[in-house]
mmCIF file of N, CA and C and ligand atoms in Angstrom:
data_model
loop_
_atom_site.group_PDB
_atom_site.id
_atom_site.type_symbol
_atom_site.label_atom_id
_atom_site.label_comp_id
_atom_site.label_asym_id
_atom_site.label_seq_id
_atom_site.Cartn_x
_atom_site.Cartn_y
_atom_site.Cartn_z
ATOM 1 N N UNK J 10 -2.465 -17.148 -0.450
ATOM 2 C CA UNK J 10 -2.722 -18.292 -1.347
ATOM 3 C C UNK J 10 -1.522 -18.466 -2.276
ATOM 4 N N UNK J 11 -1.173 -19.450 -2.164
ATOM 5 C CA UNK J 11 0.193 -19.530 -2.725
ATOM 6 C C UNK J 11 0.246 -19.983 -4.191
ATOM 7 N N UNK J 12 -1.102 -21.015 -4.632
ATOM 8 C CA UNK J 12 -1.384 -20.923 -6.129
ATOM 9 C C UNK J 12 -1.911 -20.409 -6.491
ATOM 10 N N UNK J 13 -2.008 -18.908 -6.426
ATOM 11 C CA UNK J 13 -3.264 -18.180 -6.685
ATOM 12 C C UNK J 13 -2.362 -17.436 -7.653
ATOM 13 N N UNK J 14 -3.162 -16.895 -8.965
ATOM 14 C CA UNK J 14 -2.271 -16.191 -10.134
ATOM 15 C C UNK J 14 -2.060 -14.746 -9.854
ATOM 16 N N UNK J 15 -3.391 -14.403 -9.059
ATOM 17 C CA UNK J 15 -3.451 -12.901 -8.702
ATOM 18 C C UNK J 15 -2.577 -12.335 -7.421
ATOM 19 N N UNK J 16 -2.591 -13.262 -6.814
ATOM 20 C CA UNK J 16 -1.942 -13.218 -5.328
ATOM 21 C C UNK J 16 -0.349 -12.668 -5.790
ATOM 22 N N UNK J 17 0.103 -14.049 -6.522
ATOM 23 C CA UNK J 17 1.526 -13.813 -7.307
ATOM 24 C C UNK J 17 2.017 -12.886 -7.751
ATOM 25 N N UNK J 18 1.007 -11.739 -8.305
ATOM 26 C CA UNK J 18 0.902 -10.555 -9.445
ATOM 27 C C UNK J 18 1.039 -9.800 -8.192
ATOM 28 N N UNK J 19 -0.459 -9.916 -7.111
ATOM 29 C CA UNK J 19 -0.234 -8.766 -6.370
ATOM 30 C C UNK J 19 1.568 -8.578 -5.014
ATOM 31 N N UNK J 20 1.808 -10.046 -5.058
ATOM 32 C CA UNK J 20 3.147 -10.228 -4.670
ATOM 33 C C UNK J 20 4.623 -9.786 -5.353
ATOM 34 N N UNK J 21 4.061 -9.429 -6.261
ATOM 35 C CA UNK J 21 5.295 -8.764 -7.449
ATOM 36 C C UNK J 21 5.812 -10.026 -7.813
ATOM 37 N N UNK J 22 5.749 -11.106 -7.643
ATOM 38 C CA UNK J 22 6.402 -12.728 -7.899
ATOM 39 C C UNK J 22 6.042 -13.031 -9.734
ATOM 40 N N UNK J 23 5.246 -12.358 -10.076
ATOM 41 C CA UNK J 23 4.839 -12.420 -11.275
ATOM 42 C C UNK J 23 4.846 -11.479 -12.104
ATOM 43 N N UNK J 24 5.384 -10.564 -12.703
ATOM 44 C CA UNK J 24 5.586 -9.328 -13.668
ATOM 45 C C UNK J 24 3.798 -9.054 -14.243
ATOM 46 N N UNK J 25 3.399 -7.387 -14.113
ATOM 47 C CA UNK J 25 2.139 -7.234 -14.811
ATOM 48 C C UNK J 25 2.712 -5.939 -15.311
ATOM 49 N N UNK J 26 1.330 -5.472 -16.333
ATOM 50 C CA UNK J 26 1.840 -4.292 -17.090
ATOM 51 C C UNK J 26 0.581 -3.342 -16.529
ATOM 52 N N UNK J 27 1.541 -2.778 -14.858
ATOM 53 C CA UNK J 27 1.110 -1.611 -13.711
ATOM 54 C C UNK J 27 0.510 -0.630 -14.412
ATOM 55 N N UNK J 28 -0.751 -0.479 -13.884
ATOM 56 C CA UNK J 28 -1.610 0.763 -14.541
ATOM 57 C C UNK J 28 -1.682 1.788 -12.742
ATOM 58 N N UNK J 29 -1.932 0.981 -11.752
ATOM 59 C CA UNK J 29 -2.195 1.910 -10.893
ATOM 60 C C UNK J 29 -1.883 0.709 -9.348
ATOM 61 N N UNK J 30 -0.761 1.421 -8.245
ATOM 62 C CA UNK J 30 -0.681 0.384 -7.291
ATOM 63 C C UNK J 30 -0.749 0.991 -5.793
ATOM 64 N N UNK J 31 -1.292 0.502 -4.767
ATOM 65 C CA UNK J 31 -1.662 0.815 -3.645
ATOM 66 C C UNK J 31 -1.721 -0.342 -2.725
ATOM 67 N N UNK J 32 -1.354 0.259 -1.005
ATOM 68 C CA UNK J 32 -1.303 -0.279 -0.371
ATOM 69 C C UNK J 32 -1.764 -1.603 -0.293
ATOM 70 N N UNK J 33 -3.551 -1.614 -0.873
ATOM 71 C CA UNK J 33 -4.439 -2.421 -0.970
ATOM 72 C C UNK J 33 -4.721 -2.523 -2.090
ATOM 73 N N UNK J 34 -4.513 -2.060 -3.037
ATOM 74 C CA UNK J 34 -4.914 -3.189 -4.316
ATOM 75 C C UNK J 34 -3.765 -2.882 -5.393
ATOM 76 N N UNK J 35 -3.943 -3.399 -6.310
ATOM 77 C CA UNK J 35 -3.039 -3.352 -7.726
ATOM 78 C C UNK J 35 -3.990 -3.595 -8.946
ATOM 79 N N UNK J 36 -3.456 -2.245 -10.100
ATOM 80 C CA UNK J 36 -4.187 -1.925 -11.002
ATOM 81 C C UNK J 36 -3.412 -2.795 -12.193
ATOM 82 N N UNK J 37 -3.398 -3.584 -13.054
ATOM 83 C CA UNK J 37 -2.841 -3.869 -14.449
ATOM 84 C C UNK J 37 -3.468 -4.326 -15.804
ATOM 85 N N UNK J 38 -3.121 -4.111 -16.825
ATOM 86 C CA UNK J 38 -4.052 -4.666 -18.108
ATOM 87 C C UNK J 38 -4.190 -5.815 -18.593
ATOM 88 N N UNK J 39 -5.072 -6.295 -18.629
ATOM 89 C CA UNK J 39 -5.261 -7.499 -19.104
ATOM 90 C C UNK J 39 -4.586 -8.385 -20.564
ATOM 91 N N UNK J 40 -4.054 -9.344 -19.657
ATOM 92 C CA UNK J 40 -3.365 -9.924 -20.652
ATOM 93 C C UNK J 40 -4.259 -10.499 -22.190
ATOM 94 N N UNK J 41 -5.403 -10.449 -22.357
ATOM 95 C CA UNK J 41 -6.279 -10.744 -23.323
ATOM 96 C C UNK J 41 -7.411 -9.728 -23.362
ATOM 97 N N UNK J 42 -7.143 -8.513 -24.045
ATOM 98 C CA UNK J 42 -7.931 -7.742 -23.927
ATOM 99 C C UNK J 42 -9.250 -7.695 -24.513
ATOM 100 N N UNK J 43 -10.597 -7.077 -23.608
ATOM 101 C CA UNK J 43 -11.586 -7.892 -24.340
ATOM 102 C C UNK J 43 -12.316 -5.957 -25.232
ATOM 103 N N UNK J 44 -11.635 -5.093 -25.091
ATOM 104 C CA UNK J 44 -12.068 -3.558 -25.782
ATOM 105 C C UNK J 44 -10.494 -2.947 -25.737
ATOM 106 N N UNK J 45 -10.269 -1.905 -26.447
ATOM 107 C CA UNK J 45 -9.256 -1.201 -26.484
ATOM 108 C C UNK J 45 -8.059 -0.901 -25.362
ATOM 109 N N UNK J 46 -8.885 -0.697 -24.180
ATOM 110 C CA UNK J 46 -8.234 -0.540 -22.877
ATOM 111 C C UNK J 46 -9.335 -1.481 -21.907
ATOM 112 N N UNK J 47 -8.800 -2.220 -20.960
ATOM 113 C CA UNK J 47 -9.359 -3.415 -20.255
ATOM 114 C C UNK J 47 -7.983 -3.669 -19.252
ATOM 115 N N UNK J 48 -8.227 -3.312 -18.199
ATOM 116 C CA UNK J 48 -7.463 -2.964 -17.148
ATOM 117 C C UNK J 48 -8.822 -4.219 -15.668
ATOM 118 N N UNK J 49 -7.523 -4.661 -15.203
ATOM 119 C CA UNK J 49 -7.912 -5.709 -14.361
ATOM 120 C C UNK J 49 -7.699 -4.673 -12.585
ATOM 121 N N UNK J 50 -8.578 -4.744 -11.806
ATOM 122 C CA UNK J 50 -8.367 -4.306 -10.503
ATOM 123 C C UNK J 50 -8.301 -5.099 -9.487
ATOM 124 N N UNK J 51 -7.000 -6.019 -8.788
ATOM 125 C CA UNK J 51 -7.322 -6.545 -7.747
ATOM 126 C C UNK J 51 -6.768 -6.165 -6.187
ATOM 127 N N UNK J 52 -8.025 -6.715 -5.361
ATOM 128 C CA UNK J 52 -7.466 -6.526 -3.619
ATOM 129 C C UNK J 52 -5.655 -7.355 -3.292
ATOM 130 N N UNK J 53 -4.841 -6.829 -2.881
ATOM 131 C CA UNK J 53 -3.977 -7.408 -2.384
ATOM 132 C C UNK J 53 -3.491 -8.545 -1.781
ATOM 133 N N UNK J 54 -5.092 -8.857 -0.573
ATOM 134 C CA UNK J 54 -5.808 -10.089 -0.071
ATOM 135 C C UNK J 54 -6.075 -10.841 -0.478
ATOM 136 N N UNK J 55 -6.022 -11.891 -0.542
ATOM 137 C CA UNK J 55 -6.631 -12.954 -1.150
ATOM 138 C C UNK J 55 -8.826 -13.490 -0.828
ATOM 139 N N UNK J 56 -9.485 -12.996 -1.636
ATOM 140 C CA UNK J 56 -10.314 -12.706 -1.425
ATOM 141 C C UNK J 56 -10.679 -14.006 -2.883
ATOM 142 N N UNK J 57 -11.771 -14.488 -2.430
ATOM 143 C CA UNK J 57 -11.751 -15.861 -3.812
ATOM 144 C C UNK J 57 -13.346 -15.256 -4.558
ATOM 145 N N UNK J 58 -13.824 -14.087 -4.373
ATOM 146 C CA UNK J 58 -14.887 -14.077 -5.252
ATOM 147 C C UNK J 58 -16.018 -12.917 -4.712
ATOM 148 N N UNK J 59 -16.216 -12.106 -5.682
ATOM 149 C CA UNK J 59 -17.403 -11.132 -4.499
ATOM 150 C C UNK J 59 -18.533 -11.966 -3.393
ATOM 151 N N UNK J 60 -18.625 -13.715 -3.924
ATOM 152 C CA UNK J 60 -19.739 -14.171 -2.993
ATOM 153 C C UNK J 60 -18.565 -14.195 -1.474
ATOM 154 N N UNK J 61 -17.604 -14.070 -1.774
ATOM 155 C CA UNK J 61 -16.895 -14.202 -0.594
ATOM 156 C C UNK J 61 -16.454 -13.286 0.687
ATOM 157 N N UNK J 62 -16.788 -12.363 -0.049
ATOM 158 C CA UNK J 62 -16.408 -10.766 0.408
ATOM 159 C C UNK J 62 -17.498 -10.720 1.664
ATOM 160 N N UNK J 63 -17.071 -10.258 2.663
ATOM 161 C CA UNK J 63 -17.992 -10.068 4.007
ATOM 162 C C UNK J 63 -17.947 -8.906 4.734
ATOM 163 N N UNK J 64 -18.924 -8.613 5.824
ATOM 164 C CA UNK J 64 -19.306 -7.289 6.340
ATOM 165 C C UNK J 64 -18.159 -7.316 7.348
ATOM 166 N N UNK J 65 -17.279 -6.024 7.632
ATOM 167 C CA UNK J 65 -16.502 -5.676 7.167
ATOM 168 C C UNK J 65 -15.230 -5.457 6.325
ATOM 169 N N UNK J 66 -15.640 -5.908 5.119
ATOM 170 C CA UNK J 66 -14.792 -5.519 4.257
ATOM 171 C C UNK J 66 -15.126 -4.355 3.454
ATOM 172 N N UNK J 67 -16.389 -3.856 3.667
ATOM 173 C CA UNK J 67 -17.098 -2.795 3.204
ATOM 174 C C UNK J 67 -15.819 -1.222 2.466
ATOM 175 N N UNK J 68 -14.738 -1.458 3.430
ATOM 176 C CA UNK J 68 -13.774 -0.189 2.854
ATOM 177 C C UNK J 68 -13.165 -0.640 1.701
ATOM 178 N N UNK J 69 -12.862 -2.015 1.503
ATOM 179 C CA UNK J 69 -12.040 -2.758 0.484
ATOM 180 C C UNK J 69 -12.816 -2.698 -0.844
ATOM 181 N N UNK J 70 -14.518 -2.822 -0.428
ATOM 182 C CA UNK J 70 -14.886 -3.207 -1.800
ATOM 183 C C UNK J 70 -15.157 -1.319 -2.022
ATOM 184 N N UNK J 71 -15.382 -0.346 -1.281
ATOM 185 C CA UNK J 71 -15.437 0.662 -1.634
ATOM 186 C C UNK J 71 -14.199 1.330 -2.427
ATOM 187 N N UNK J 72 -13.177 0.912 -1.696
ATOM 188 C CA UNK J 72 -11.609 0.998 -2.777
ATOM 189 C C UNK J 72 -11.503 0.493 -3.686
ATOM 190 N N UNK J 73 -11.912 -0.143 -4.186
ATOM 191 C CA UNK J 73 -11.643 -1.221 -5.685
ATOM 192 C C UNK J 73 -12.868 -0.663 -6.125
ATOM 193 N N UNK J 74 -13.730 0.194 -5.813
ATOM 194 C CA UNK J 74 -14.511 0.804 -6.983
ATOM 195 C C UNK J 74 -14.105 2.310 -7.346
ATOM 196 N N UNK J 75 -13.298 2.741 -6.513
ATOM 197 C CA UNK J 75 -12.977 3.998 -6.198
ATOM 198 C C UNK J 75 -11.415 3.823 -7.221
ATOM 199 N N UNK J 76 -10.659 2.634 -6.897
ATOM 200 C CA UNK J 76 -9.810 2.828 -8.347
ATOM 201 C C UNK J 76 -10.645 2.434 -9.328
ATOM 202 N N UNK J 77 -11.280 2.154 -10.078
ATOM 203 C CA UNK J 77 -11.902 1.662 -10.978
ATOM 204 C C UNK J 77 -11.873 3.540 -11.479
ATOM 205 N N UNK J 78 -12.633 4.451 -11.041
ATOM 206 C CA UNK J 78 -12.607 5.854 -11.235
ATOM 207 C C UNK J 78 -11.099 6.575 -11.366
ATOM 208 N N UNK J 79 -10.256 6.150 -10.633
ATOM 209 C CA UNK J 79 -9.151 6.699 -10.803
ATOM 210 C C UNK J 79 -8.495 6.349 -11.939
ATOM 211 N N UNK J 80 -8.573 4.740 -12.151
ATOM 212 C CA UNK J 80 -8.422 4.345 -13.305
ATOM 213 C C UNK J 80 -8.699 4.996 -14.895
ATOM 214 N N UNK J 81 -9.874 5.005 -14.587
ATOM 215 C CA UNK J 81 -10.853 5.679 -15.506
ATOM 216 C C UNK J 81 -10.026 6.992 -15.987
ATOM 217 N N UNK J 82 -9.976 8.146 -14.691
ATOM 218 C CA UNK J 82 -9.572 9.260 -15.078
ATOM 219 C C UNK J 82 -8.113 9.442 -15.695
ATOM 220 N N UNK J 83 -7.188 8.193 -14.933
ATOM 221 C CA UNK J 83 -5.638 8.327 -15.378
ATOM 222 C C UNK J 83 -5.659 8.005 -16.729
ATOM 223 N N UNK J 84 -6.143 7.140 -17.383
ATOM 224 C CA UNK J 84 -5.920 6.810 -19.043
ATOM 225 C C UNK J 84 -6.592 7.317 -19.929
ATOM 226 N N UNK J 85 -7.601 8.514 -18.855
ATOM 227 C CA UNK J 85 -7.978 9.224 -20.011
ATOM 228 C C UNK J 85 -9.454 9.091 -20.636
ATOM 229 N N UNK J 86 -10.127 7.905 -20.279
ATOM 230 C CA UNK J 86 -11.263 7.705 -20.722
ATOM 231 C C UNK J 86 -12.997 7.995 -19.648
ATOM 232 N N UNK J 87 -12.413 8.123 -18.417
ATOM 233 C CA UNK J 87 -13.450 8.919 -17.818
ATOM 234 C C UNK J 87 -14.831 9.306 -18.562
ATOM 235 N N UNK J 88 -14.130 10.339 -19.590
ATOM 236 C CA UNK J 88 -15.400 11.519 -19.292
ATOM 237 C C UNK J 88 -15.974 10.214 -20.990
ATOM 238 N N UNK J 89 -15.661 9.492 -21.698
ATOM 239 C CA UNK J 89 -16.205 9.000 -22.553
ATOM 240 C C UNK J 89 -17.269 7.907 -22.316
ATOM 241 N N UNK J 90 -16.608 7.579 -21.023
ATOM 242 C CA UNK J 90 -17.152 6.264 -20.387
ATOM 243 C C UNK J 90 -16.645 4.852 -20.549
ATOM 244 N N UNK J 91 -16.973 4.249 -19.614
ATOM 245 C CA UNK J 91 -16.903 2.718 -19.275
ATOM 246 C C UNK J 91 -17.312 2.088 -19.132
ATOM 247 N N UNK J 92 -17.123 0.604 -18.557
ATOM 248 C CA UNK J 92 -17.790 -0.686 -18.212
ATOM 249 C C UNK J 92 -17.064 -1.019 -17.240
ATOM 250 N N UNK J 93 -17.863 -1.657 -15.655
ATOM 251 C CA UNK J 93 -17.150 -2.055 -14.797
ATOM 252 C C UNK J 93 -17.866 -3.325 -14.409
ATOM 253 N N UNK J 94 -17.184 -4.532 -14.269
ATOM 254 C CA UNK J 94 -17.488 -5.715 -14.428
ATOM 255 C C UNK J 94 -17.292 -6.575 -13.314
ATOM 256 N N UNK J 95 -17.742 -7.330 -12.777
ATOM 257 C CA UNK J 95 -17.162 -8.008 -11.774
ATOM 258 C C UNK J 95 -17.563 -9.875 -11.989
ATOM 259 N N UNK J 96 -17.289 -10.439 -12.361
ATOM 260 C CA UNK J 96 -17.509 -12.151 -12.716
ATOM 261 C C UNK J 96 -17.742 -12.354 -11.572
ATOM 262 N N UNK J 97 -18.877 -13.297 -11.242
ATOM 263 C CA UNK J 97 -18.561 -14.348 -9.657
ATOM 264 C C UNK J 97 -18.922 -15.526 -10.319
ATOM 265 N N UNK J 98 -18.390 -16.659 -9.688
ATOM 266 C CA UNK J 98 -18.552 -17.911 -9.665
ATOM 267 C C UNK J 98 -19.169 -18.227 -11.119
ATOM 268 N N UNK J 99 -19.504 -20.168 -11.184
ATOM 269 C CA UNK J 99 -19.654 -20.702 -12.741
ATOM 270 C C UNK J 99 -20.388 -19.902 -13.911
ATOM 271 N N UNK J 100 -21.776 -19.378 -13.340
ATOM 272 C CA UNK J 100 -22.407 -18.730 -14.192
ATOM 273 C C UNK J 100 -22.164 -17.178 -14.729
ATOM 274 N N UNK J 101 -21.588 -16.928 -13.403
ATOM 275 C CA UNK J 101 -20.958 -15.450 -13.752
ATOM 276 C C UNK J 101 -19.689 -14.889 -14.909
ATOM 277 N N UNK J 102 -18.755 -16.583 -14.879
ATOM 278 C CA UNK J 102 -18.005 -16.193 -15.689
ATOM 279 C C UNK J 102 -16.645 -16.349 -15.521
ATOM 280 N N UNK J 103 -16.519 -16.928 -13.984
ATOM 281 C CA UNK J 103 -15.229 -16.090 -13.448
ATOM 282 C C UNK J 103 -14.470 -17.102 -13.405
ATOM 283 N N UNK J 104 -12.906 -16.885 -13.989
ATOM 284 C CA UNK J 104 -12.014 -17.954 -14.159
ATOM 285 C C UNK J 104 -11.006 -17.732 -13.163
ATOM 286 N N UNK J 105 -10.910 -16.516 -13.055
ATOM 287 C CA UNK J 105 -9.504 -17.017 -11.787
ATOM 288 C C UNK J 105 -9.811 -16.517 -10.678
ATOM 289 N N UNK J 106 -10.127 -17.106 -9.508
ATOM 290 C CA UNK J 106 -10.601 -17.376 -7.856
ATOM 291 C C UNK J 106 -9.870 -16.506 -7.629
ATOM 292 N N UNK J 107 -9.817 -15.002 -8.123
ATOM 293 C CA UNK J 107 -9.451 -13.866 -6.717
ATOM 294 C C UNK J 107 -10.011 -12.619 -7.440
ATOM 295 N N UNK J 108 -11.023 -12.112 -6.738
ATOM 296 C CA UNK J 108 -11.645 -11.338 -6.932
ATOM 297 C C UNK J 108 -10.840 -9.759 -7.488
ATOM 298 N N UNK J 109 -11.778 -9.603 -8.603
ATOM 299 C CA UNK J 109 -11.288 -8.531 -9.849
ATOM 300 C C UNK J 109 -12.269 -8.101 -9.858
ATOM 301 N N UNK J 110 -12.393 -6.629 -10.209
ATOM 302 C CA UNK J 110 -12.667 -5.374 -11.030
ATOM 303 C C UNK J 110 -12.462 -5.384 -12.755
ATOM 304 N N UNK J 111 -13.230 -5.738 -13.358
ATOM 305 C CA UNK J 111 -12.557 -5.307 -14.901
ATOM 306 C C UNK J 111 -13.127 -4.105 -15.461
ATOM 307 N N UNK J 112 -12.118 -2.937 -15.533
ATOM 308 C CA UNK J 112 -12.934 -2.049 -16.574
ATOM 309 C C UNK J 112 -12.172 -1.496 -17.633
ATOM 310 N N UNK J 113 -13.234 -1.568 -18.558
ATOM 311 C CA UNK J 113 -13.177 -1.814 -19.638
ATOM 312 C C UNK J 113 -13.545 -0.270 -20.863
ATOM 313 N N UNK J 114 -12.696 -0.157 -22.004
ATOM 314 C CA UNK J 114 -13.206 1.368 -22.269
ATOM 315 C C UNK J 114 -12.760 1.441 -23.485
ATOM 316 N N UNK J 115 -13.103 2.467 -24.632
ATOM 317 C CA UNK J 115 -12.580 2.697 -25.808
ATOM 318 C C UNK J 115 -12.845 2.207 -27.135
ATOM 319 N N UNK J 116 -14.713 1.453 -26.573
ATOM 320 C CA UNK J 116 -15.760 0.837 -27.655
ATOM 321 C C UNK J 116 -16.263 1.291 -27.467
ATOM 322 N N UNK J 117 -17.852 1.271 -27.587
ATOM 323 C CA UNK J 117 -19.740 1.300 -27.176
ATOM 324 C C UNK J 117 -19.715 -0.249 -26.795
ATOM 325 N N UNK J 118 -19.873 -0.058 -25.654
ATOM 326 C CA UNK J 118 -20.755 -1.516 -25.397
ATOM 327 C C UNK J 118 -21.697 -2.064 -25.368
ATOM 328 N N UNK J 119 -21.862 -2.912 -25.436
ATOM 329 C CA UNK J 119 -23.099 -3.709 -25.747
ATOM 330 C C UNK J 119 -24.253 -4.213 -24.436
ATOM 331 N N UNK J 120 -25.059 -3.722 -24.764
ATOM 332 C CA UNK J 120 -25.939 -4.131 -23.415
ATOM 333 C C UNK J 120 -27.681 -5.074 -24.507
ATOM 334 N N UNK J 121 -27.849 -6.397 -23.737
ATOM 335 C CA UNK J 121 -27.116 -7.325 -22.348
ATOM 336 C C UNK J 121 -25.845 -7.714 -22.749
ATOM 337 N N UNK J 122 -25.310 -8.065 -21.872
ATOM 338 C CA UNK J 122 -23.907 -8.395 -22.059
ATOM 339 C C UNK J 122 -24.329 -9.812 -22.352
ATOM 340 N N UNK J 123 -22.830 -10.767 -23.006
ATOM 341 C CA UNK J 123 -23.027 -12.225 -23.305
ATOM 342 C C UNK J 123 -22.796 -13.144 -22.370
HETATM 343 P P1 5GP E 21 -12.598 -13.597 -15.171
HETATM 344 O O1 5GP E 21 -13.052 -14.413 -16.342
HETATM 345 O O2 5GP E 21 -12.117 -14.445 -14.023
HETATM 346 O O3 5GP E 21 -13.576 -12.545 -14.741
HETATM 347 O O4 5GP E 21 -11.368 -12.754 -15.680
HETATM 348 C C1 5GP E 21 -10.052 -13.184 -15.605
HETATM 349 C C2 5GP E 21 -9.238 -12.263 -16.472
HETATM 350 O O5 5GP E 21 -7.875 -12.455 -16.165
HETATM 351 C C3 5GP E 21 -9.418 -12.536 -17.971
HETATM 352 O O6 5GP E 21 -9.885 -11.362 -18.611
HETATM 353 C C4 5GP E 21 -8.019 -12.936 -18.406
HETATM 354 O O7 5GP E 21 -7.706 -12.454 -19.697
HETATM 355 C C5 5GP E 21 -7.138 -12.327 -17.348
HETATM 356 N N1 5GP E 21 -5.891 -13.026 -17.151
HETATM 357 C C6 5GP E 21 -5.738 -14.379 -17.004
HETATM 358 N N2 5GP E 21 -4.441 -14.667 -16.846
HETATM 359 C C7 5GP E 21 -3.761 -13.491 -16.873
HETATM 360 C C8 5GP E 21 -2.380 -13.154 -16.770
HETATM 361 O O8 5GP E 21 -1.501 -14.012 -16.602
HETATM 362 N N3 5GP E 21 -2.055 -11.830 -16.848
HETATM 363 C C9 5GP E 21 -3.012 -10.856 -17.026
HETATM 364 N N4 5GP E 21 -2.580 -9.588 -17.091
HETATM 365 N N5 5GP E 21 -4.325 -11.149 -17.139
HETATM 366 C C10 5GP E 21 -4.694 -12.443 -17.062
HETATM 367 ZN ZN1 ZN E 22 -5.349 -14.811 -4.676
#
């Protein structure tokens, strides 16, 4: 996807501030952070939304939860805990059409969420 913001990022065409990078996905922090540490996880692929995600992709979405943990453990906040988030579509939240991981760490969060 060639206008895609994430695609760009995961293309290196766009500079991010690299938390964690792999074959298949790329880890970086969010440019508007919404808690202390808030680190964005996306697939490499261009994938437009978890409603989009299909049977077999089952290893992909198991990897992007599996960094979400690695994540977790590299910066340190693991054992305090987190929030792992995923927006889909209008009601969900989700502004940019390529499917993300957000997790989030280094508050108490708030449950229900807004
Ligand atoms: P969504 O609302 O789609 O779940 O989340 C999109 C996230 O992408 C938001 O948290 C937003 O701050 C982040 N974001 C949007 N544009 C950029 C950007 O250019 N760089 C980075 N690092 N994050 C971005
Ligand atoms: Zn994309």
């Amino acid at each position: 996807m060639t206008d895609c913001l994430f695609c760009k990022m995961a293309n290196n065409e766009i500079p991010v501030d690299l938390v964690l990078e792999t074959e298949h996905l790329m880890a970086f922090r969010d440019i508007n952070p919404q808690a202390p540490q808030h680190v964005l996880i996306i697939p490499r692929v261009h994938v437009r939304s978890l409603e989009d995600l299909e049977p077999g992709q089952e290893d992909l979405a198991g990897t992007l939860l599996l960094a979400a943990q690695q994540v977790a453990r590299q910066e340190g906040f693991a054992d305090r805990g987190y929030r792992t988030v995923i927006n889909s579509g209008h009601d969900g939240g989700q502004e940019v059409q390529h499917l993300h991981v957000h997790v989030l760490a280094g508050r108490r969060m708030q449950w229900p969420p807004g």
